[in-house]
Structures are given as structure tokens and as C-alpha cells.
Amino acid sequence: MDLTVQALKTFGALAVVIAVLVGAAFALKRWGHRFAGSSEKVLIHVLERRYLGPKHSLVLVRIAEDTLLLGLSPQGLSFLASVDMGSTPFSDRSTAQDAQP
């Protein structure tokens, strides 16, 4: 009987450790990009992201000197338009403030 209780305690502790590791991996995958530092030498910079659904979004990116509007979906990435930044009004919000569904 004592061996059974000891085995249950061991497997219970192992299950808790595995659950914590899975939770940490999920959190890093979901929110890890918020802790990454930004560099000024990056050639591709995401300016804005708007979610249209759980798996669809519009992304405004700056690649070198060009600004592009891209569509993201489960089927892939689609080029939608080239944007002239001089004629487009943008707010001073960061993309971190944009809520995910």
C-alpha cells in the first residue's frame, strides 16, 4: 500500500511539472513577441495589424523604403496594395495596443 501511495505522489508531481512546462511554452508562443527588443536596422517592420477573424488579418509593413498592405489567411500571404505613406493618416498607436481575438 505504501508503494502505491508513493507512486501516485511521484506521478502527480510529474504531471504538475509537465503542466507547468506546457503552460510556459504556450505563454511564450502567444505573448513572447512582446518581450523582443526592436532594432532600428531591421529591414522589415510591421506598422499595423488588424484582425478580421481568428485566422485572417490585414498587415501594413514597411520593407526598406516601401510600405505594403498584405493579407494573411490560412491559405497564405497575399499582396494587396502598395501604400503611399505621405497621403495616409496614421495614429500614434503601437501594434501592441491592437487587441487579438
mmCIF file of C-alpha atoms in Angstrom:
data_model
loop_
_atom_site.group_PDB
_atom_site.id
_atom_site.type_symbol
_atom_site.label_atom_id
_atom_site.label_comp_id
_atom_site.label_asym_id
_atom_site.label_seq_id
_atom_site.Cartn_x
_atom_site.Cartn_y
_atom_site.Cartn_z
ATOM 1 C CA MET A 1 0.000 0.000 0.000
ATOM 2 C CA ASP A 2 2.851 2.381 0.818
ATOM 3 C CA LEU A 3 4.417 1.784 -2.612
ATOM 4 C CA THR A 4 1.138 2.679 -4.361
ATOM 5 C CA VAL A 5 0.830 5.973 -2.458
ATOM 6 C CA GLN A 6 4.454 6.838 -3.233
ATOM 7 C CA ALA A 7 3.937 6.059 -6.954
ATOM 8 C CA LEU A 8 0.787 8.214 -7.065
ATOM 9 C CA LYS A 9 2.640 11.114 -5.439
ATOM 10 C CA THR A 10 5.500 10.778 -7.921
ATOM 11 C CA PHE A 11 3.228 10.650 -10.967
ATOM 12 C CA GLY A 12 1.180 13.539 -9.607
ATOM 13 C CA ALA A 13 4.289 15.679 -9.176
ATOM 14 C CA LEU A 14 5.434 14.733 -12.679
ATOM 15 C CA ALA A 15 2.042 15.728 -14.094
ATOM 16 C CA VAL A 16 2.275 19.129 -12.361
ATOM 17 C CA VAL A 17 5.773 19.738 -13.782
ATOM 18 C CA ILE A 18 4.632 18.782 -17.293
ATOM 19 C CA ALA A 19 1.564 21.050 -16.995
ATOM 20 C CA VAL A 20 3.752 23.998 -15.934
ATOM 21 C CA LEU A 21 6.142 23.412 -18.854
ATOM 22 C CA VAL A 22 3.276 23.195 -21.364
ATOM 23 C CA GLY A 23 1.728 26.366 -19.911
ATOM 24 C CA ALA A 24 5.046 28.223 -20.135
ATOM 25 C CA ALA A 25 5.544 27.107 -23.753
ATOM 26 C CA PHE A 26 2.021 28.262 -24.622
ATOM 27 C CA ALA A 27 2.593 31.641 -22.953
ATOM 28 C CA LEU A 28 5.904 32.199 -24.748
ATOM 29 C CA LYS A 29 4.362 31.278 -28.085
ATOM 30 C CA ARG A 30 1.355 33.519 -27.514
ATOM 31 C CA TRP A 31 2.980 36.566 -25.872
ATOM 32 C CA GLY A 32 6.732 36.121 -26.428
ATOM 33 C CA HIS A 33 6.915 38.681 -29.241
ATOM 34 C CA ARG A 34 6.056 41.447 -26.758
ATOM 35 C CA PHE A 35 9.336 40.910 -24.908
ATOM 36 C CA ALA A 36 11.528 41.006 -28.014
ATOM 37 C CA GLY A 37 13.511 44.182 -28.452
ATOM 38 C CA SER A 38 13.195 46.176 -31.641
ATOM 39 C CA SER A 39 16.182 47.126 -33.722
ATOM 40 C CA GLU A 40 16.465 50.156 -35.987
ATOM 41 C CA LYS A 41 18.424 48.119 -38.566
ATOM 42 C CA VAL A 42 15.555 45.745 -39.259
ATOM 43 C CA LEU A 43 14.578 45.783 -42.935
ATOM 44 C CA ILE A 44 11.016 44.547 -42.351
ATOM 45 C CA HIS A 45 8.932 46.442 -39.804
ATOM 46 C CA VAL A 46 5.242 45.736 -39.039
ATOM 47 C CA LEU A 47 3.430 49.069 -38.731
ATOM 48 C CA GLU A 48 -0.149 47.926 -38.082
ATOM 49 C CA ARG A 49 -2.141 44.709 -37.870
ATOM 50 C CA ARG A 50 -5.936 44.438 -37.998
ATOM 51 C CA TYR A 51 -7.619 41.145 -37.252
ATOM 52 C CA LEU A 52 -10.586 40.306 -39.468
ATOM 53 C CA GLY A 53 -11.267 36.982 -37.792
ATOM 54 C CA PRO A 54 -9.463 34.291 -35.826
ATOM 55 C CA LYS A 55 -7.221 33.347 -38.769
ATOM 56 C CA HIS A 56 -7.478 36.362 -41.106
ATOM 57 C CA SER A 57 -5.778 39.733 -40.800
ATOM 58 C CA LEU A 58 -4.510 42.745 -42.707
ATOM 59 C CA VAL A 59 -0.907 43.785 -42.112
ATOM 60 C CA LEU A 60 0.778 47.042 -43.052
ATOM 61 C CA VAL A 61 4.539 46.520 -43.323
ATOM 62 C CA ARG A 62 7.494 48.687 -44.247
ATOM 63 C CA ILE A 63 10.178 46.890 -46.231
ATOM 64 C CA ALA A 64 13.203 49.138 -46.676
ATOM 65 C CA GLU A 65 11.564 52.266 -48.199
ATOM 66 C CA ASP A 66 8.344 50.622 -49.458
ATOM 67 C CA THR A 67 5.108 50.311 -47.473
ATOM 68 C CA LEU A 68 2.886 47.357 -48.393
ATOM 69 C CA LEU A 69 -0.586 46.193 -47.400
ATOM 70 C CA LEU A 70 -0.670 42.400 -47.052
ATOM 71 C CA GLY A 71 -3.456 39.942 -46.332
ATOM 72 C CA LEU A 72 -2.840 36.923 -44.108
ATOM 73 C CA SER A 73 -5.041 33.839 -44.162
ATOM 74 C CA PRO A 74 -4.661 30.078 -43.674
ATOM 75 C CA GLN A 75 -4.067 29.830 -47.433
ATOM 76 C CA GLY A 76 -1.032 32.104 -47.208
ATOM 77 C CA LEU A 77 0.196 35.656 -47.629
ATOM 78 C CA SER A 78 -1.326 37.904 -50.325
ATOM 79 C CA PHE A 79 -0.034 41.231 -51.619
ATOM 80 C CA LEU A 80 -2.947 43.685 -51.684
ATOM 81 C CA ALA A 81 -1.527 47.144 -52.418
ATOM 82 C CA SER A 82 1.434 49.452 -52.189
ATOM 83 C CA VAL A 83 0.734 52.359 -49.828
ATOM 84 C CA ASP A 84 1.970 55.947 -50.150
ATOM 85 C CA MET A 85 2.764 56.941 -46.550
ATOM 86 C CA GLY A 86 2.650 60.668 -47.324
ATOM 87 C CA SER A 87 -1.073 60.693 -48.037
ATOM 88 C CA THR A 88 -2.214 58.250 -45.345
ATOM 89 C CA PRO A 89 -3.051 59.492 -41.824
ATOM 90 C CA PHE A 90 -1.913 57.165 -39.050
ATOM 91 C CA SER A 91 -2.473 57.419 -35.326
ATOM 92 C CA ASP A 92 0.386 57.277 -32.851
ATOM 93 C CA ARG A 93 -0.681 53.874 -31.517
ATOM 94 C CA SER A 94 1.611 50.910 -31.297
ATOM 95 C CA THR A 95 0.653 47.459 -32.591
ATOM 96 C CA ALA A 96 0.810 46.106 -29.035
ATOM 97 C CA GLN A 97 -2.384 48.038 -28.267
ATOM 98 C CA ASP A 98 -4.281 46.224 -31.019
ATOM 99 C CA ALA A 99 -6.364 43.545 -29.309
ATOM 100 C CA GLN A 100 -6.253 39.978 -30.536
ATOM 101 C CA PRO A 101 -9.452 37.957 -30.682
#
